[in-house]
């Protein structure tokens, strides 16, 4: 076992005894899908993602933005390879479920694992930061007194649409879809560009990261403002669904098992 899996196991067991919500997530995830392929792989992948990607510019690659970008790209590709292609994001899992790439049980398992992993990850890496005198790892924050709700919603929605459409294009449509390194390099550069463009509240593009970090930031108390959930859950979910309908309509695929073009009111031949 690696250092991170040992750390994750210790933190998870401790938090499970203290947090009924986390215990429910783990139970739901284990019951919904295959434990090893769906739940455990996602749990491990998300934990590694926080440790490697959120540390960019804080623990590692602190010299310049160019160094940080290169490190982030390497960390993203490494995380995907180590985790065996984990989704790492409930919004992405929703998009993949909508277009038929994963089933409902896998969607539930992967989403539960993502929330559970983030809940474990930030306390674990806080412990490392405190013991090694390193900066604390931080996540996306929606400060309602600094950013308007409209701007936050717009940025999270657009960022999620851009992310999902990038994944669809690179994974299934572009000529580089069969070249792993080219495909992942393109995705990581696009993700970095999305983060720079739609940065009103991060962007998170990931309900698990945003909500679990918000709870960690508030010392275990989940946000009470509805606006936080609209921005970090509603906007990414809407972005994932809009992306699914748009991609399925253009590529003549089904969405949630139904022909997208028929659902959107396009007659045969209008989108040849």
C-alpha atoms as a printed R data frame, in Angstrom:
    type eleno elety resid chain resno       x      y       z
1   ATOM     1    CA   UNK     A     1   0.000  0.000   0.000
2   ATOM     2    CA   UNK     A     2   1.146  3.515  -0.752
3   ATOM     3    CA   UNK     A     3   1.513  6.330   1.757
4   ATOM     4    CA   UNK     A     4  -1.639  7.969   0.456
5   ATOM     5    CA   UNK     A     5  -3.796  4.827   0.727
6   ATOM     6    CA   UNK     A     6  -2.607  4.276   4.308
7   ATOM     7    CA   UNK     A     7  -3.283  7.896   5.189
8   ATOM     8    CA   UNK     A     8  -6.686  7.755   3.494
9   ATOM     9    CA   UNK     A     9  -7.615  4.612   5.399
10  ATOM    10    CA   UNK     A    10  -6.664  6.067   8.779
11  ATOM    11    CA   UNK     A    11  -8.488  9.331   8.171
12  ATOM    12    CA   UNK     A    12 -11.526  7.541   6.730
13  ATOM    13    CA   UNK     A    13 -11.872  5.187   9.697
14  ATOM    14    CA   UNK     A    14 -11.571  8.085  12.143
15  ATOM    15    CA   UNK     A    15 -14.058 10.272  10.305
16  ATOM    16    CA   UNK     A    16 -16.530  7.427   9.861
17  ATOM    17    CA   UNK     A    17 -16.796  7.100  13.627
18  ATOM    18    CA   UNK     A    18 -17.511 10.830  13.946
19  ATOM    19    CA   UNK     A    19 -19.509 11.673  10.843
20  ATOM    20    CA   UNK     A    20 -22.812  9.898  10.139
21  ATOM    21    CA   UNK     A    21 -23.143 11.657   6.795
22  ATOM    22    CA   UNK     A    22 -19.797 10.297   5.630
23  ATOM    23    CA   UNK     A    23 -20.747  6.831   6.832
24  ATOM    24    CA   UNK     A    24 -23.951  7.060   4.793
25  ATOM    25    CA   UNK     A    25 -21.975  8.091   1.701
26  ATOM    26    CA   UNK     A    26 -19.609  5.152   2.063
27  ATOM    27    CA   UNK     A    27 -22.504  2.748   2.606
28  ATOM    28    CA   UNK     A    28 -24.403  4.099  -0.403
29  ATOM    29    CA   UNK     A    29 -21.357  3.973  -2.626
30  ATOM    30    CA   UNK     A    30 -20.456  0.422  -1.636
31  ATOM    31    CA   UNK     A    31 -24.023 -0.797  -2.084
32  ATOM    32    CA   UNK     A    32 -24.619  0.926  -5.424
33  ATOM    33    CA   UNK     A    33 -21.739 -0.265  -7.588
34  ATOM    34    CA   UNK     A    34 -18.813 -2.630  -7.798
35  ATOM    35    CA   UNK     A    35 -16.683 -1.929  -4.707
36  ATOM    36    CA   UNK     A    36 -13.289 -2.173  -6.386
37  ATOM    37    CA   UNK     A    37 -13.972 -0.748  -9.846
38  ATOM    38    CA   UNK     A    38 -16.518  1.922  -9.001
39  ATOM    39    CA   UNK     A    39 -16.210  2.985  -5.380
40  ATOM    40    CA   UNK     A    40 -12.646  2.244  -4.278
41  ATOM    41    CA   UNK     A    41 -11.027  3.414  -7.530
42  ATOM    42    CA   UNK     A    42 -12.924  6.695  -7.369
43  ATOM    43    CA   UNK     A    43 -12.178  7.149  -3.673
44  ATOM    44    CA   UNK     A    44  -8.462  6.637  -4.255
45  ATOM    45    CA   UNK     A    45  -8.369  8.771  -7.403
46  ATOM    46    CA   UNK     A    46 -10.061 11.778  -5.805
47  ATOM    47    CA   UNK     A    47  -7.798 11.562  -2.756
48  ATOM    48    CA   UNK     A    48  -4.718 11.517  -5.001
49  ATOM    49    CA   UNK     A    49  -6.151 14.398  -7.053
50  ATOM    50    CA   UNK     A    50  -6.364 16.651  -3.999
51  ATOM    51    CA   UNK     A    51  -2.851 15.784  -2.858
52  ATOM    52    CA   UNK     A    52  -1.194 16.275  -6.222
53  ATOM    53    CA   UNK     A    53  -3.214 18.954  -8.010
54  ATOM    54    CA   UNK     A    54  -4.294 21.192  -5.137
55  ATOM    55    CA   UNK     A    55  -0.689 21.364  -3.966
56  ATOM    56    CA   UNK     A    56   0.387 23.072  -7.206
57  ATOM    57    CA   UNK     A    57   1.729 26.534  -6.410
58  ATOM    58    CA   UNK     A    58   1.564 25.831  -2.661
59  ATOM    59    CA   UNK     A    59   3.772 22.834  -1.906
60  ATOM    60    CA   UNK     A    60   5.230 22.194  -5.347
61  ATOM    61    CA   UNK     A    61   5.979 24.298  -8.446
62  ATOM    62    CA   UNK     A    62   5.998 27.598  -6.583
63  ATOM    63    CA   UNK     A    63   8.503 29.336  -8.819
64  ATOM    64    CA   UNK     A    64   6.376 30.580 -11.724
65  ATOM    65    CA   UNK     A    65   3.005 30.093 -13.377
66  ATOM    66    CA   UNK     A    66   4.677 28.191 -16.224
67  ATOM    67    CA   UNK     A    67   6.155 25.684 -13.781
68  ATOM    68    CA   UNK     A    68   2.810 25.382 -12.035
69  ATOM    69    CA   UNK     A    69   1.011 24.693 -15.326
70  ATOM    70    CA   UNK     A    70   3.497 21.977 -16.313
71  ATOM    71    CA   UNK     A    71   3.309 20.356 -12.886
72  ATOM    72    CA   UNK     A    72  -0.508 20.476 -12.909
73  ATOM    73    CA   UNK     A    73  -0.573 18.792 -16.318
74  ATOM    74    CA   UNK     A    74   1.767 16.034 -15.112
75  ATOM    75    CA   UNK     A    75  -0.241 15.617 -11.888
76  ATOM    76    CA   UNK     A    76  -3.532 15.386 -13.791
77  ATOM    77    CA   UNK     A    77  -2.225 12.773 -16.211
78  ATOM    78    CA   UNK     A    78  -0.593 10.860 -13.354
79  ATOM    79    CA   UNK     A    79  -3.790 10.869 -11.307
80  ATOM    80    CA   UNK     A    80  -5.825  9.585 -14.253
81  ATOM    81    CA   UNK     A    81  -3.304  6.838 -14.973
82  ATOM    82    CA   UNK     A    82  -2.906  5.739 -11.346
83  ATOM    83    CA   UNK     A    83  -6.662  5.695 -10.711
84  ATOM    84    CA   UNK     A    84  -7.450  3.858 -13.929
85  ATOM    85    CA   UNK     A    85  -9.490  6.655 -15.464
86  ATOM    86    CA   UNK     A    86 -11.627  7.622 -12.464
87  ATOM    87    CA   UNK     A    87 -14.198 10.372 -13.125
88  ATOM    88    CA   UNK     A    88 -13.031 12.417 -10.073
89  ATOM    89    CA   UNK     A    89 -16.094 14.640 -10.337
90  ATOM    90    CA   UNK     A    90 -19.844 14.002  -9.771
91  ATOM    91    CA   UNK     A    91 -20.707 16.544 -12.488
92  ATOM    92    CA   UNK     A    92 -18.622 14.598 -15.013
93  ATOM    93    CA   UNK     A    93 -20.196 11.368 -13.750
94  ATOM    94    CA   UNK     A    94 -23.646 12.891 -14.319
95  ATOM    95    CA   UNK     A    95 -22.671 13.825 -17.873
96  ATOM    96    CA   UNK     A    96 -21.338 10.325 -18.564
97  ATOM    97    CA   UNK     A    97 -24.454  8.762 -17.046
98  ATOM    98    CA   UNK     A    98 -26.717 10.967 -19.164
99  ATOM    99    CA   UNK     A    99 -25.018  9.954 -22.422
100 ATOM   100    CA   UNK     A   100 -24.946  6.273 -21.473
101 ATOM   101    CA   UNK     A   101 -21.246  5.775 -20.735
102 ATOM   102    CA   UNK     A   102 -21.910  4.630 -17.162
103 ATOM   103    CA   UNK     A   103 -25.058  3.235 -15.532
104 ATOM   104    CA   UNK     A   104 -27.075  4.580 -12.606
105 ATOM   105    CA   UNK     A   105 -25.412  2.370  -9.992
106 ATOM   106    CA   UNK     A   106 -21.975  3.452 -11.176
107 ATOM   107    CA   UNK     A   107 -23.046  7.104 -11.059
108 ATOM   108    CA   UNK     A   108 -24.204  6.762  -7.445
109 ATOM   109    CA   UNK     A   109 -21.082  4.849  -6.395
110 ATOM   110    CA   UNK     A   110 -18.673  7.241  -8.075
111 ATOM   111    CA   UNK     A   111 -20.441 10.349  -6.734
112 ATOM   112    CA   UNK     A   112 -20.578  8.983  -3.187
113 ATOM   113    CA   UNK     A   113 -16.902  8.038  -3.372
114 ATOM   114    CA   UNK     A   114 -15.954 11.534  -4.555
115 ATOM   115    CA   UNK     A   115 -17.747 13.208  -1.642
116 ATOM   116    CA   UNK     A   116 -16.280 10.717   0.835
117 ATOM   117    CA   UNK     A   117 -12.753 11.154  -0.521
118 ATOM   118    CA   UNK     A   118 -12.841 14.944  -0.347
119 ATOM   119    CA   UNK     A   119 -14.234 14.781   3.184
120 ATOM   120    CA   UNK     A   120 -11.189 12.706   4.128
121 ATOM   121    CA   UNK     A   121  -8.611 14.471   2.002
122 ATOM   122    CA   UNK     A   122  -8.616 18.010   3.362
123 ATOM   123    CA   UNK     A   123  -8.217 16.975   7.041
124 ATOM   124    CA   UNK     A   124  -5.466 14.544   6.043
125 ATOM   125    CA   UNK     A   125  -3.504 17.115   4.072
126 ATOM   126    CA   UNK     A   126  -4.095 19.753   6.758
127 ATOM   127    CA   UNK     A   127  -2.318 17.387   9.137
128 ATOM   128    CA   UNK     A   128   0.605 17.126   6.713
129 ATOM   129    CA   UNK     A   129   0.680 20.907   6.245
130 ATOM   130    CA   UNK     A   130   0.716 21.563   9.980
131 ATOM   131    CA   UNK     A   131   3.406 18.995  10.717
132 ATOM   132    CA   UNK     A   132   5.688 20.012   7.860
133 ATOM   133    CA   UNK     A   133   5.047 23.761   8.117
134 ATOM   134    CA   UNK     A   134   3.570 23.890   4.631
135 ATOM   135    CA   UNK     A   135   0.781 26.180   3.391
136 ATOM   136    CA   UNK     A   136  -2.703 24.753   3.835
137 ATOM   137    CA   UNK     A   137  -4.381 23.388   0.727
138 ATOM   138    CA   UNK     A   138  -7.468 25.388  -0.169
139 ATOM   139    CA   UNK     A   139 -10.537 24.801  -2.308
140 ATOM   140    CA   UNK     A   140 -13.132 26.923  -4.110
141 ATOM   141    CA   UNK     A   141 -15.026 29.460  -2.021
142 ATOM   142    CA   UNK     A   142 -18.103 31.531  -2.896
143 ATOM   143    CA   UNK     A   143 -17.900 34.689  -0.805
144 ATOM   144    CA   UNK     A   144 -21.359 36.130  -1.273
145 ATOM   145    CA   UNK     A   145 -20.350 39.608  -0.157
146 ATOM   146    CA   UNK     A   146 -17.652 39.788  -2.843
147 ATOM   147    CA   UNK     A   147 -19.190 38.034  -5.858
148 ATOM   148    CA   UNK     A   148 -22.706 38.313  -7.240
149 ATOM   149    CA   UNK     A   149 -24.817 35.172  -7.402
150 ATOM   150    CA   UNK     A   150 -25.370 35.669 -11.121
151 ATOM   151    CA   UNK     A   151 -21.643 35.827 -11.871
152 ATOM   152    CA   UNK     A   152 -20.903 32.778  -9.720
153 ATOM   153    CA   UNK     A   153 -23.682 30.743 -11.353
154 ATOM   154    CA   UNK     A   154 -22.626 31.808 -14.847
155 ATOM   155    CA   UNK     A   155 -18.981 30.914 -14.319
156 ATOM   156    CA   UNK     A   156 -19.699 27.507 -12.759
157 ATOM   157    CA   UNK     A   157 -22.224 26.655 -15.467
158 ATOM   158    CA   UNK     A   158 -19.988 27.707 -18.365
159 ATOM   159    CA   UNK     A   159 -16.922 26.053 -16.846
160 ATOM   160    CA   UNK     A   160 -18.773 22.741 -16.478
161 ATOM   161    CA   UNK     A   161 -20.139 22.893 -20.022
162 ATOM   162    CA   UNK     A   162 -16.652 23.594 -21.366
163 ATOM   163    CA   UNK     A   163 -15.204 20.719 -19.323
164 ATOM   164    CA   UNK     A   164 -17.835 18.174 -20.390
165 ATOM   165    CA   UNK     A   165 -17.719 19.143 -24.056
166 ATOM   166    CA   UNK     A   166 -13.926 18.956 -24.002
167 ATOM   167    CA   UNK     A   167 -14.095 15.443 -22.560
168 ATOM   168    CA   UNK     A   168 -16.660 14.401 -25.173
169 ATOM   169    CA   UNK     A   169 -14.735 15.845 -28.099
170 ATOM   170    CA   UNK     A   170 -11.351 14.470 -27.075
171 ATOM   171    CA   UNK     A   171 -12.570 11.078 -25.887
172 ATOM   172    CA   UNK     A   172 -14.948 10.209 -28.718
173 ATOM   173    CA   UNK     A   173 -14.616 12.555 -31.685
174 ATOM   174    CA   UNK     A   174 -11.142 14.005 -32.337
175 ATOM   175    CA   UNK     A   175  -8.390 12.047 -34.102
176 ATOM   176    CA   UNK     A   176  -6.289 12.054 -30.919
177 ATOM   177    CA   UNK     A   177  -8.908  9.995 -29.022
178 ATOM   178    CA   UNK     A   178  -6.790  6.830 -29.277
179 ATOM   179    CA   UNK     A   179  -3.533  8.478 -28.197
180 ATOM   180    CA   UNK     A   180  -3.586  8.564 -24.403
181 ATOM   181    CA   UNK     A   181  -0.815 11.108 -23.850
182 ATOM   182    CA   UNK     A   182  -2.058 13.546 -26.485
183 ATOM   183    CA   UNK     A   183  -5.648 13.191 -25.295
184 ATOM   184    CA   UNK     A   184  -4.827 13.769 -21.629
185 ATOM   185    CA   UNK     A   185  -2.417 16.629 -22.373
186 ATOM   186    CA   UNK     A   186  -5.113 18.393 -24.382
187 ATOM   187    CA   UNK     A   187  -7.683 17.889 -21.621
188 ATOM   188    CA   UNK     A   188  -5.353 19.173 -18.904
189 ATOM   189    CA   UNK     A   189  -4.473 22.289 -20.880
190 ATOM   190    CA   UNK     A   190  -8.141 22.963 -21.577
191 ATOM   191    CA   UNK     A   191  -9.009 22.496 -17.900
192 ATOM   192    CA   UNK     A   192  -6.302 24.936 -16.912
193 ATOM   193    CA   UNK     A   193  -7.581 27.455 -19.440
194 ATOM   194    CA   UNK     A   194 -11.136 27.012 -18.146
195 ATOM   195    CA   UNK     A   195  -9.935 27.660 -14.607
196 ATOM   196    CA   UNK     A   196  -8.229 30.866 -15.693
197 ATOM   197    CA   UNK     A   197 -11.240 32.095 -17.679
198 ATOM   198    CA   UNK     A   198 -14.108 31.224 -15.326
199 ATOM   199    CA   UNK     A   199 -12.523 31.981 -11.978
200 ATOM   200    CA   UNK     A   200 -15.249 33.835 -10.070
201 ATOM   201    CA   UNK     A   201 -15.449 31.079  -7.455
202 ATOM   202    CA   UNK     A   202 -12.572 28.814  -8.393
203 ATOM   203    CA   UNK     A   203 -14.021 27.431 -10.563
204 ATOM   204    CA   UNK     A   204 -14.990 24.209  -8.806
205 ATOM   205    CA   UNK     A   205 -16.888 22.430 -11.635
206 ATOM   206    CA   UNK     A   206 -17.050 19.739  -8.969
207 ATOM   207    CA   UNK     A   207 -19.813 19.602  -6.339
208 ATOM   208    CA   UNK     A   208 -17.835 17.177  -4.166
209 ATOM   209    CA   UNK     A   209 -14.785 19.427  -3.931
210 ATOM   210    CA   UNK     A   210 -16.807 22.576  -3.318
211 ATOM   211    CA   UNK     A   211 -19.291 21.330  -0.725
212 ATOM   212    CA   UNK     A   212 -16.879 19.079   1.188
213 ATOM   213    CA   UNK     A   213 -14.268 21.847   1.302
214 ATOM   214    CA   UNK     A   214 -16.912 24.343   2.439
215 ATOM   215    CA   UNK     A   215 -17.771 22.012   5.318
216 ATOM   216    CA   UNK     A   216 -14.090 21.559   6.158
217 ATOM   217    CA   UNK     A   217 -13.524 25.330   5.970
218 ATOM   218    CA   UNK     A   218 -16.393 25.777   8.471
219 ATOM   219    CA   UNK     A   219 -14.948 23.119  10.807
220 ATOM   220    CA   UNK     A   220 -17.390 20.385   9.880
221 ATOM   221    CA   UNK     A   221 -20.495 22.517   9.401
222 ATOM   222    CA   UNK     A   222 -22.076 22.368   5.967
223 ATOM   223    CA   UNK     A   223 -23.161 25.658   4.353
224 ATOM   224    CA   UNK     A   224 -26.612 26.893   5.349
225 ATOM   225    CA   UNK     A   225 -27.011 29.339   2.464
226 ATOM   226    CA   UNK     A   226 -29.055 28.020  -0.456
227 ATOM   227    CA   UNK     A   227 -26.899 30.115  -2.786
228 ATOM   228    CA   UNK     A   228 -23.852 27.961  -1.990
229 ATOM   229    CA   UNK     A   229 -25.678 24.855  -3.195
230 ATOM   230    CA   UNK     A   230 -27.069 26.637  -6.243
231 ATOM   231    CA   UNK     A   231 -23.570 27.679  -7.291
232 ATOM   232    CA   UNK     A   232 -21.619 24.538  -6.437
233 ATOM   233    CA   UNK     A   233 -24.256 21.850  -7.095
234 ATOM   234    CA   UNK     A   234 -27.003 23.368  -9.225
235 ATOM   235    CA   UNK     A   235 -24.820 25.131 -11.792
236 ATOM   236    CA   UNK     A   236 -22.463 22.166 -12.431
237 ATOM   237    CA   UNK     A   237 -25.416 19.759 -12.634
238 ATOM   238    CA   UNK     A   238 -27.177 22.052 -15.105
239 ATOM   239    CA   UNK     A   239 -23.965 22.402 -17.110
240 ATOM   240    CA   UNK     A   240 -23.509 18.625 -17.227
241 ATOM   241    CA   UNK     A   241 -27.102 18.072 -18.393
242 ATOM   242    CA   UNK     A   242 -26.996 20.808 -21.028
243 ATOM   243    CA   UNK     A   243 -23.721 19.358 -22.305
244 ATOM   244    CA   UNK     A   244 -25.238 15.884 -22.434
245 ATOM   245    CA   UNK     A   245 -28.270 17.023 -24.429
246 ATOM   246    CA   UNK     A   246 -26.146 19.170 -26.769
247 ATOM   247    CA   UNK     A   247 -23.560 16.474 -27.439
248 ATOM   248    CA   UNK     A   248 -26.158 13.723 -27.824
249 ATOM   249    CA   UNK     A   249 -28.184 15.853 -30.250
250 ATOM   250    CA   UNK     A   250 -25.180 16.672 -32.419
251 ATOM   251    CA   UNK     A   251 -23.764 13.133 -32.390
252 ATOM   252    CA   UNK     A   252 -27.191 11.457 -32.664
253 ATOM   253    CA   UNK     A   253 -26.872  9.621 -29.364
254 ATOM   254    CA   UNK     A   254 -29.362  8.863 -26.644
255 ATOM   255    CA   UNK     A   255 -29.601 10.804 -23.392
256 ATOM   256    CA   UNK     A   256 -30.940  8.909 -20.365
257 ATOM   257    CA   UNK     A   257 -31.895  6.177 -22.826
258 ATOM   258    CA   UNK     A   258 -34.034  8.368 -25.101
259 ATOM   259    CA   UNK     A   259 -33.053  9.808 -28.511
260 ATOM   260    CA   UNK     A   260 -31.816 13.311 -27.778
261 ATOM   261    CA   UNK     A   261 -33.018 14.766 -31.059
262 ATOM   262    CA   UNK     A   262 -36.554 13.547 -30.465
263 ATOM   263    CA   UNK     A   263 -36.553 14.921 -26.911
264 ATOM   264    CA   UNK     A   264 -35.344 18.297 -28.169
265 ATOM   265    CA   UNK     A   265 -37.995 18.401 -30.908
266 ATOM   266    CA   UNK     A   266 -35.750 17.944 -33.947
267 ATOM   267    CA   UNK     A   267 -37.319 16.035 -36.778
268 ATOM   268    CA   UNK     A   268 -35.392 13.416 -38.701
269 ATOM   269    CA   UNK     A   269 -32.948 15.044 -41.100
270 ATOM   270    CA   UNK     A   270 -32.719 18.483 -39.513
271 ATOM   271    CA   UNK     A   271 -29.475 17.545 -37.831
272 ATOM   272    CA   UNK     A   272 -27.969 15.289 -40.432
